[in-house]
Amino acid sequence: MSTRTPPRPQPATTSAPARSRSALPLAGVRAVAFALMAAVAGTALLDVPAPTAAPPPVTAAPAPGAPGTPGAPGASGSPVSVASAASTPVHFTGKAFDTCEAPSVETMQAWRGSPYGAVGIYFGGRGRGCPGQRELNPGWVASVQAMGWRLLPVFVGSQAPCVEAPAKKPFAIGADPWGQGTREAGDAVRAARALGLGTSSPLYLDIEAYRRGDAQCAATTLSFVRAWNREVRRLGYLPGFYSSADTGVRDIEAQRRAGTADLPAVMWFARWLGKPALATEPTLAPAAWTPRARIHQYTGNVTETYGGHRLVIDRNAVDAPVARLATARTGTYSAVSRVPDRP
């Protein structure tokens, strides 16, 4: 999502939506944070270890299709760090929505009658369209999780130097993309911990659509993304990636085919077809980011109402990891069982 102003409606086959919308007034009184979540916040605000040194600009990974290679059959991405391997990711299969600002707890309760079982939350990053996030705190996270919602944490940080959305241009990646990606990965992990999101949770990096055919811009963006992925993994979380199917996703898939290291473990692609097509996205090889490592944003900027609560949302089909919560009592991470699939 790029700005607070909704974009012009896109054709049904548009693959690079500018994820923008106006923040709507939210119904109901804001919920009071539970006392339990004060403990979560206390245990979550831990210092992030110092970042690792920058590696060579591009390094080769195992040949595409080899076990453990991003997008290889039987693998959901590059091998994760020892810290993240200690707790198995929680997966969700079903429909999800994302909206610019986290809705109130009352709205989330009303929307339990919707076809959606997961929600995208814009938890950090300097490029968010709705940076205020008045509702988003550890109490909100615990409350909606207890209702049965599953969370897709999205980080909107620096963007490609040739990003298309005018509102994103002030957040262009600078002269040190690897260092910047590493630093912003640390920011993402700190923000996730502050909300009580535990290790092995996916953190989805949002890179908006950018100009195709600009090799220098693509290389700068790739360096930033790879550094972000590497540092997120090192800190025990799972790096995911959101972008337009015809720009960011296409370029990352080309790198997967080339055997480049430090690629995302989960692929969230935007192609506004009006209906889900998780397994048939033409930009991705059929076995790429499978099993259980894909999200398709198939419609954007639509209005829906459930239980008298109206939101402007993007619609997504999900077969991918979702967040797990940290336990407040011990500061370790809970082994949440697999979420039942919703129709």
Short mmCIF file of N, CA, C and O in Angstrom, two decimals, residues 79-124:
data_model
loop_
_atom_site.label_atom_id
_atom_site.label_comp_id
_atom_site.label_asym_id
_atom_site.label_seq_id
_atom_site.Cartn_x
_atom_site.Cartn_y
_atom_site.Cartn_z
N PRO A 79 17.55 -22.62 3.26
CA PRO A 79 17.64 -23.15 4.61
C PRO A 79 17.59 -22.01 5.62
O PRO A 79 18.26 -21.00 5.47
N VAL A 80 16.78 -22.16 6.67
CA VAL A 80 16.65 -21.12 7.66
C VAL A 80 17.71 -21.32 8.73
O VAL A 80 18.36 -22.34 8.80
N SER A 81 17.88 -20.33 9.59
CA SER A 81 18.90 -20.38 10.62
C SER A 81 18.55 -21.40 11.69
O SER A 81 17.43 -21.86 11.79
N VAL A 82 19.55 -21.75 12.50
CA VAL A 82 19.33 -22.70 13.59
C VAL A 82 18.25 -22.18 14.52
O VAL A 82 17.41 -22.93 15.00
N ALA A 83 18.25 -20.86 14.77
CA ALA A 83 17.27 -20.29 15.69
C ALA A 83 15.86 -20.52 15.21
O ALA A 83 14.97 -20.87 15.98
N SER A 84 15.60 -20.30 13.89
CA SER A 84 14.25 -20.47 13.39
C SER A 84 13.88 -21.93 13.24
O SER A 84 12.71 -22.30 13.32
N ALA A 85 14.88 -22.80 13.01
CA ALA A 85 14.58 -24.22 12.88
C ALA A 85 14.13 -24.82 14.20
O ALA A 85 13.52 -25.88 14.23
N ALA A 86 14.43 -24.13 15.31
CA ALA A 86 14.06 -24.67 16.61
C ALA A 86 12.56 -24.70 16.82
O ALA A 86 12.08 -25.43 17.67
N SER A 87 11.79 -23.91 16.08
CA SER A 87 10.35 -23.92 16.19
C SER A 87 9.76 -23.93 14.79
O SER A 87 10.06 -23.06 13.98
N THR A 88 8.95 -24.91 14.50
CA THR A 88 8.41 -25.09 13.16
C THR A 88 7.38 -24.01 12.84
O THR A 88 6.52 -23.73 13.67
N PRO A 89 7.43 -23.42 11.67
CA PRO A 89 6.44 -22.40 11.31
C PRO A 89 5.02 -22.95 11.33
O PRO A 89 4.78 -24.13 11.07
N VAL A 90 4.08 -22.08 11.66
CA VAL A 90 2.65 -22.39 11.62
C VAL A 90 2.13 -22.00 10.24
O VAL A 90 2.45 -20.93 9.73
N HIS A 91 1.34 -22.88 9.62
CA HIS A 91 0.83 -22.62 8.28
C HIS A 91 -0.68 -22.39 8.31
O HIS A 91 -1.38 -22.88 9.21
N PHE A 92 -1.15 -21.68 7.32
CA PHE A 92 -2.58 -21.44 7.14
C PHE A 92 -2.92 -21.61 5.67
O PHE A 92 -2.18 -21.16 4.79
N THR A 93 -4.04 -22.23 5.41
CA THR A 93 -4.57 -22.36 4.05
C THR A 93 -5.98 -21.80 4.03
O THR A 93 -6.83 -22.26 4.80
N GLY A 94 -6.22 -20.82 3.20
CA GLY A 94 -7.54 -20.21 3.13
C GLY A 94 -7.46 -18.80 2.59
O GLY A 94 -6.48 -18.43 1.93
N LYS A 95 -8.46 -17.99 2.88
CA LYS A 95 -8.52 -16.63 2.38
C LYS A 95 -8.06 -15.64 3.46
O LYS A 95 -8.28 -15.85 4.65
N ALA A 96 -7.43 -14.56 3.02
CA ALA A 96 -6.97 -13.50 3.91
C ALA A 96 -7.31 -12.15 3.30
O ALA A 96 -7.48 -12.03 2.08
N PHE A 97 -7.38 -11.15 4.15
CA PHE A 97 -7.50 -9.78 3.65
C PHE A 97 -6.41 -8.94 4.28
O PHE A 97 -5.87 -9.27 5.34
N ASP A 98 -6.04 -7.86 3.61
CA ASP A 98 -5.18 -6.85 4.22
C ASP A 98 -5.80 -5.49 3.98
O ASP A 98 -6.49 -5.28 2.98
N THR A 99 -5.59 -4.60 4.93
CA THR A 99 -6.13 -3.25 4.85
C THR A 99 -5.12 -2.30 5.46
O THR A 99 -4.28 -2.70 6.27
N CYS A 100 -5.20 -1.03 5.07
CA CYS A 100 -4.14 -0.07 5.38
C CYS A 100 -3.86 0.03 6.87
O CYS A 100 -2.72 -0.03 7.31
N GLU A 101 -4.90 0.17 7.69
CA GLU A 101 -4.73 0.30 9.12
C GLU A 101 -5.42 -0.84 9.83
O GLU A 101 -6.54 -1.22 9.48
N ALA A 102 -4.78 -1.43 10.83
CA ALA A 102 -5.37 -2.54 11.56
C ALA A 102 -6.74 -2.13 12.11
O ALA A 102 -6.85 -1.11 12.80
N PRO A 103 -7.80 -2.90 11.81
CA PRO A 103 -9.14 -2.54 12.30
C PRO A 103 -9.24 -2.72 13.82
O PRO A 103 -8.40 -3.36 14.45
N SER A 104 -10.29 -2.16 14.40
CA SER A 104 -10.52 -2.32 15.83
C SER A 104 -10.82 -3.78 16.16
O SER A 104 -11.19 -4.58 15.29
N VAL A 105 -10.67 -4.11 17.43
CA VAL A 105 -11.02 -5.47 17.88
C VAL A 105 -12.49 -5.76 17.60
O VAL A 105 -12.85 -6.87 17.23
N GLU A 106 -13.35 -4.74 17.78
CA GLU A 106 -14.78 -4.94 17.51
C GLU A 106 -15.02 -5.29 16.04
O GLU A 106 -15.84 -6.16 15.72
N THR A 107 -14.30 -4.62 15.15
CA THR A 107 -14.44 -4.93 13.72
C THR A 107 -13.94 -6.33 13.41
O THR A 107 -14.58 -7.08 12.66
N MET A 108 -12.81 -6.69 14.00
CA MET A 108 -12.28 -8.04 13.78
C MET A 108 -13.25 -9.11 14.29
O MET A 108 -13.40 -10.17 13.68
N GLN A 109 -13.92 -8.83 15.40
CA GLN A 109 -14.91 -9.77 15.90
C GLN A 109 -16.09 -9.88 14.93
O GLN A 109 -16.57 -10.97 14.62
N ALA A 110 -16.55 -8.73 14.44
CA ALA A 110 -17.66 -8.74 13.48
C ALA A 110 -17.30 -9.49 12.21
O ALA A 110 -18.14 -10.17 11.61
N TRP A 111 -16.05 -9.39 11.79
CA TRP A 111 -15.61 -10.02 10.55
C TRP A 111 -15.33 -11.52 10.71
O TRP A 111 -14.94 -12.17 9.74
N ARG A 112 -15.54 -12.08 11.89
CA ARG A 112 -15.44 -13.55 12.00
C ARG A 112 -16.52 -14.22 11.17
O ARG A 112 -16.40 -15.40 10.85
N GLY A 113 -17.54 -13.47 10.79
CA GLY A 113 -18.56 -14.02 9.92
C GLY A 113 -18.22 -13.94 8.44
O GLY A 113 -19.02 -14.33 7.59
N SER A 114 -17.02 -13.44 8.12
CA SER A 114 -16.58 -13.31 6.73
C SER A 114 -15.93 -14.62 6.27
O SER A 114 -15.68 -15.53 7.06
N PRO A 115 -15.62 -14.72 4.97
CA PRO A 115 -14.91 -15.92 4.48
C PRO A 115 -13.42 -15.91 4.80
O PRO A 115 -12.70 -16.84 4.42
N TYR A 116 -12.93 -14.88 5.47
CA TYR A 116 -11.49 -14.72 5.70
C TYR A 116 -11.08 -15.32 7.05
O TYR A 116 -11.81 -15.22 8.04
N GLY A 117 -9.90 -15.92 7.06
CA GLY A 117 -9.38 -16.49 8.28
C GLY A 117 -8.05 -15.92 8.70
O GLY A 117 -7.54 -16.26 9.77
N ALA A 118 -7.46 -15.05 7.89
CA ALA A 118 -6.18 -14.42 8.21
C ALA A 118 -6.23 -12.97 7.77
O ALA A 118 -7.03 -12.58 6.92
N VAL A 119 -5.33 -12.16 8.37
CA VAL A 119 -5.31 -10.73 8.08
C VAL A 119 -3.87 -10.25 7.98
O VAL A 119 -3.02 -10.64 8.78
N GLY A 120 -3.59 -9.43 6.98
CA GLY A 120 -2.28 -8.81 6.86
C GLY A 120 -2.20 -7.58 7.74
O GLY A 120 -3.11 -6.75 7.74
N ILE A 121 -1.11 -7.47 8.52
CA ILE A 121 -0.93 -6.31 9.40
C ILE A 121 0.36 -5.59 9.00
O ILE A 121 1.41 -6.21 8.84
N TYR A 122 0.27 -4.28 8.85
CA TYR A 122 1.42 -3.46 8.43
C TYR A 122 2.15 -2.99 9.70
O TYR A 122 1.91 -1.92 10.22
N PHE A 123 3.05 -3.86 10.19
CA PHE A 123 3.59 -3.71 11.53
C PHE A 123 4.83 -2.82 11.61
O PHE A 123 5.28 -2.49 12.71
N GLY A 124 5.41 -2.43 10.47
CA GLY A 124 6.62 -1.61 10.54
C GLY A 124 7.08 -1.16 9.18
O GLY A 124 6.55 -1.57 8.14
#
